Amino acid sequence: MSFSLKTALFTVVLTLVTTLCKYFFGPEITLSGFSPVLAIALFSGFVFRRSEWVFFFSIVALLVSDLSIQVLYLNDLFDYQGIYAGQWKNYLLVLGCTYIGFIFKAATYRNIGLAAFIAPTIFFFLSNGLVWLQATEITYTKDLAGFITCLTAGLPFYKNSLISTLVFLPAILVFYNYITVRKIELRLS
């Protein structure tokens, strides 16, 4: 895929949807974590084999949405920061989910479903593991009970991440197929 009008449109749509999800769902704890970010990472792993594109959509969607939220926060129009200390760890975890897309490829519905379940699950355990190990605002005891408490606190985010990945991944695949080959199709051949 060369950079073209189709690529630009695809990038704008993914970035806009990511930003809107963060804006509308982020402040509400029951909806926080409902975002296309992991679906974008999986999609990139499914589709792109060349290094210059594989992380492009994930990075652009994350960075632009986080910068947009930060601008709103600095102007007292949003409740929390878009850019914060330690955020780079989440970026690395999201980009790591791209490799799950590499492993599963999107050739079958089974692989799409497995990847859509596995990526949020791995992200959940690793991100909450990092919170448990390094938390400064909330202190979890550094034992199994503290780890379980940390995981329990993260369950609403996991649920929303899992549901959103299951919703957004097929939508992104269909949208991509439509703008590139004018076919409404879920899988990639």
CSV table of C-alpha atoms in Angstrom, one decimal:
chain,number,residue,atom,x,y,z
A,1,MET,CA,0.0,0.0,0.0
A,2,SER,CA,1.5,3.3,-1.0
A,3,PHE,CA,0.5,6.5,0.6
A,4,SER,CA,-2.4,7.7,-1.4
A,5,LEU,CA,-5.7,9.4,-0.9
A,6,LYS,CA,-7.2,6.1,0.3
A,7,THR,CA,-4.4,5.7,2.9
A,8,ALA,CA,-5.0,9.3,4.0
A,9,LEU,CA,-8.8,8.7,4.3
A,10,PHE,CA,-8.2,5.5,6.2
A,11,THR,CA,-5.8,7.1,8.6
A,12,VAL,CA,-8.1,10.1,9.3
A,13,VAL,CA,-11.1,7.8,10.0
A,14,LEU,CA,-9.1,5.6,12.4
A,15,THR,CA,-7.7,8.6,14.2
A,16,LEU,CA,-11.0,10.3,14.4
A,17,VAL,CA,-12.8,7.2,15.8
A,18,THR,CA,-10.0,6.7,18.3
A,19,THR,CA,-10.1,10.3,19.5
A,20,LEU,CA,-13.9,10.3,19.7
A,21,CYS,CA,-13.9,7.1,21.7
A,22,LYS,CA,-11.4,8.6,24.2
A,23,TYR,CA,-13.4,11.8,24.4
A,24,PHE,CA,-16.8,10.2,25.0
A,25,PHE,CA,-16.0,7.0,26.7
A,26,GLY,CA,-12.8,7.8,28.6
A,27,PRO,CA,-14.2,9.8,31.5
A,28,GLU,CA,-17.0,7.3,32.2
A,29,ILE,CA,-15.5,4.3,34.2
A,30,THR,CA,-18.2,1.9,32.9
A,31,LEU,CA,-17.1,2.8,29.3
A,32,SER,CA,-13.4,3.6,29.7
A,33,GLY,CA,-11.2,1.5,27.6
A,34,PHE,CA,-13.7,1.2,24.8
A,35,SER,CA,-11.4,2.1,21.9
A,36,PRO,CA,-10.3,0.8,18.5
A,37,VAL,CA,-6.6,1.0,19.5
A,38,LEU,CA,-6.0,-2.8,19.9
A,39,ALA,CA,-8.1,-3.5,16.8
A,40,ILE,CA,-5.9,-1.1,14.8
A,41,ALA,CA,-2.8,-2.8,16.1
A,42,LEU,CA,-4.1,-6.3,15.2
A,43,PHE,CA,-5.2,-5.0,11.8
A,44,SER,CA,-1.8,-3.7,11.1
A,45,GLY,CA,-0.2,-7.0,11.9
A,46,PHE,CA,-2.7,-8.8,9.7
A,47,VAL,CA,-2.2,-6.6,6.7
A,48,PHE,CA,1.2,-5.0,6.5
A,49,ARG,CA,4.4,-6.9,6.1
A,50,ARG,CA,6.6,-4.0,5.3
A,51,SER,CA,8.1,-2.2,8.2
A,52,GLU,CA,7.3,1.3,7.2
A,53,TRP,CA,3.5,0.7,7.5
A,54,VAL,CA,3.2,-1.9,10.2
A,55,PHE,CA,3.1,0.6,13.1
A,56,PHE,CA,1.9,3.7,11.2
A,57,PHE,CA,-1.8,3.5,11.9
A,58,SER,CA,-1.4,2.6,15.6
A,59,ILE,CA,1.1,5.3,16.3
A,60,VAL,CA,-0.8,8.0,14.4
A,61,ALA,CA,-4.2,7.1,16.0
A,62,LEU,CA,-2.7,7.0,19.5
A,63,LEU,CA,-0.5,10.1,19.2
A,64,VAL,CA,-3.1,12.3,17.6
A,65,SER,CA,-5.9,11.2,19.9
A,66,ASP,CA,-3.6,11.7,23.0
A,67,LEU,CA,-2.5,15.1,21.8
A,68,SER,CA,-6.1,16.1,21.2
A,69,ILE,CA,-7.1,15.1,24.7
A,70,GLN,CA,-4.1,16.9,26.1
A,71,VAL,CA,-5.0,20.1,24.4
A,72,LEU,CA,-8.6,19.8,25.7
A,73,TYR,CA,-7.2,19.1,29.2
A,74,LEU,CA,-4.9,22.1,29.1
A,75,ASN,CA,-7.9,24.3,28.2
A,76,ASP,CA,-10.0,22.8,31.1
A,77,LEU,CA,-12.3,21.1,28.6
A,78,PHE,CA,-11.4,17.5,29.7
A,79,ASP,CA,-11.0,15.7,33.0
A,80,TYR,CA,-7.7,14.0,32.6
A,81,GLN,CA,-4.4,14.4,30.7
A,82,GLY,CA,-3.9,12.9,27.2
A,83,ILE,CA,-0.1,12.8,27.8
A,84,TYR,CA,1.2,11.5,31.1
A,85,ALA,CA,4.3,9.9,32.7
A,86,GLY,CA,4.7,6.2,31.9
A,87,GLN,CA,2.4,6.3,28.9
A,88,TRP,CA,5.1,5.0,26.7
A,89,LYS,CA,4.7,1.6,28.3
A,90,ASN,CA,1.1,1.4,27.0
A,91,TYR,CA,2.3,2.5,23.6
A,92,LEU,CA,4.8,-0.4,23.6
A,93,LEU,CA,2.1,-2.9,24.7
A,94,VAL,CA,-0.2,-1.7,22.0
A,95,LEU,CA,2.5,-2.0,19.4
A,96,GLY,CA,3.3,-5.4,20.7
A,97,CYS,CA,-0.2,-6.4,19.9
A,98,THR,CA,0.7,-5.9,16.3
A,99,TYR,CA,2.8,-9.0,16.5
A,100,ILE,CA,-0.3,-11.0,17.5
A,101,GLY,CA,-1.7,-9.9,14.2
A,102,PHE,CA,1.4,-11.2,12.5
A,103,ILE,CA,1.0,-14.5,14.2
A,104,PHE,CA,-2.6,-15.0,13.4
A,105,LYS,CA,-3.0,-13.3,10.0
A,106,ALA,CA,-6.6,-12.5,9.0
A,107,ALA,CA,-7.1,-15.4,6.5
A,108,THR,CA,-9.9,-17.0,8.6
A,109,TYR,CA,-12.7,-15.9,10.8
A,110,ARG,CA,-11.2,-18.2,13.5
A,111,ASN,CA,-7.9,-16.3,13.5
A,112,ILE,CA,-9.7,-13.0,13.6
A,113,GLY,CA,-11.7,-14.1,16.6
A,114,LEU,CA,-8.7,-15.6,18.4
A,115,ALA,CA,-6.6,-12.5,17.9
A,116,ALA,CA,-9.4,-10.2,19.0
A,117,PHE,CA,-9.6,-12.2,22.2
A,118,ILE,CA,-5.9,-12.8,22.9
A,119,ALA,CA,-4.6,-9.2,22.3
A,120,PRO,CA,-6.9,-7.5,24.9
A,121,THR,CA,-6.2,-10.4,27.3
A,122,ILE,CA,-2.4,-10.1,27.0
A,123,PHE,CA,-2.6,-6.3,27.2
A,124,PHE,CA,-4.8,-6.6,30.3
A,125,PHE,CA,-2.4,-8.9,32.2
A,126,LEU,CA,0.8,-7.0,31.1
A,127,SER,CA,-0.5,-3.5,31.7
A,128,ASN,CA,-2.0,-4.4,35.1
A,129,GLY,CA,1.1,-6.3,36.0
A,130,LEU,CA,3.1,-3.1,35.3
A,131,VAL,CA,0.6,-1.1,37.4
A,132,TRP,CA,0.9,-3.6,40.2
A,133,LEU,CA,4.7,-3.5,40.2
A,134,GLN,CA,5.2,0.2,39.8
A,135,ALA,CA,2.1,1.9,41.2
A,136,THR,CA,2.8,5.1,43.1
A,137,GLU,CA,-0.7,6.6,43.5
A,138,ILE,CA,-2.4,3.3,44.4
A,139,THR,CA,-0.3,0.9,46.3
A,140,TYR,CA,-1.0,-2.8,45.9
A,141,THR,CA,0.8,-5.2,48.1
A,142,LYS,CA,3.6,-7.0,46.3
A,143,ASP,CA,2.1,-10.4,46.8
A,144,LEU,CA,-0.5,-12.6,45.0
A,145,ALA,CA,-3.3,-10.8,46.9
A,146,GLY,CA,-2.1,-7.4,45.7
A,147,PHE,CA,-1.8,-8.7,42.1
A,148,ILE,CA,-5.3,-10.1,42.2
A,149,THR,CA,-6.6,-6.8,43.7
A,150,CYS,CA,-4.9,-4.9,40.9
A,151,LEU,CA,-6.4,-7.2,38.2
A,152,THR,CA,-9.8,-6.9,39.8
A,153,ALA,CA,-9.6,-3.1,39.6
A,154,GLY,CA,-8.8,-3.4,35.9
A,155,LEU,CA,-11.6,-5.7,35.0
A,156,PRO,CA,-14.0,-2.9,33.7
A,157,PHE,CA,-11.2,-1.7,31.4
A,158,TYR,CA,-10.6,-5.3,30.2
A,159,LYS,CA,-14.2,-5.9,29.5
A,160,ASN,CA,-14.5,-2.7,27.4
A,161,SER,CA,-11.2,-3.4,25.6
A,162,LEU,CA,-12.3,-6.9,24.7
A,163,ILE,CA,-15.7,-5.8,23.5
A,164,SER,CA,-14.3,-2.9,21.5
A,165,THR,CA,-11.7,-5.1,19.9
A,166,LEU,CA,-14.4,-7.6,18.9
A,167,VAL,CA,-16.5,-4.7,17.5
A,168,PHE,CA,-13.8,-2.6,15.8
A,169,LEU,CA,-11.6,-5.2,14.3
A,170,PRO,CA,-14.3,-6.6,11.9
A,171,ALA,CA,-15.4,-3.0,11.1
A,172,ILE,CA,-11.8,-1.9,10.3
A,173,LEU,CA,-11.2,-5.0,8.1
A,174,VAL,CA,-14.5,-4.4,6.2
A,175,PHE,CA,-13.7,-0.7,5.8
A,176,TYR,CA,-10.2,-1.4,4.6
A,177,ASN,CA,-11.4,-3.9,2.1
A,178,TYR,CA,-14.1,-1.5,0.8
A,179,ILE,CA,-11.7,1.4,0.3
A,180,THR,CA,-8.9,-0.7,-1.3
A,181,VAL,CA,-10.7,-3.3,-3.4
A,182,ARG,CA,-14.4,-2.1,-3.3
A,183,LYS,CA,-15.5,-5.3,-1.6
A,184,ILE,CA,-17.4,-5.6,1.6
A,185,GLU,CA,-15.5,-8.5,3.1
A,186,LEU,CA,-14.4,-9.4,6.6
A,187,ARG,CA,-11.3,-11.4,6.0
A,188,LEU,CA,-8.1,-10.7,4.0
A,189,SER,CA,-6.8,-13.2,1.5
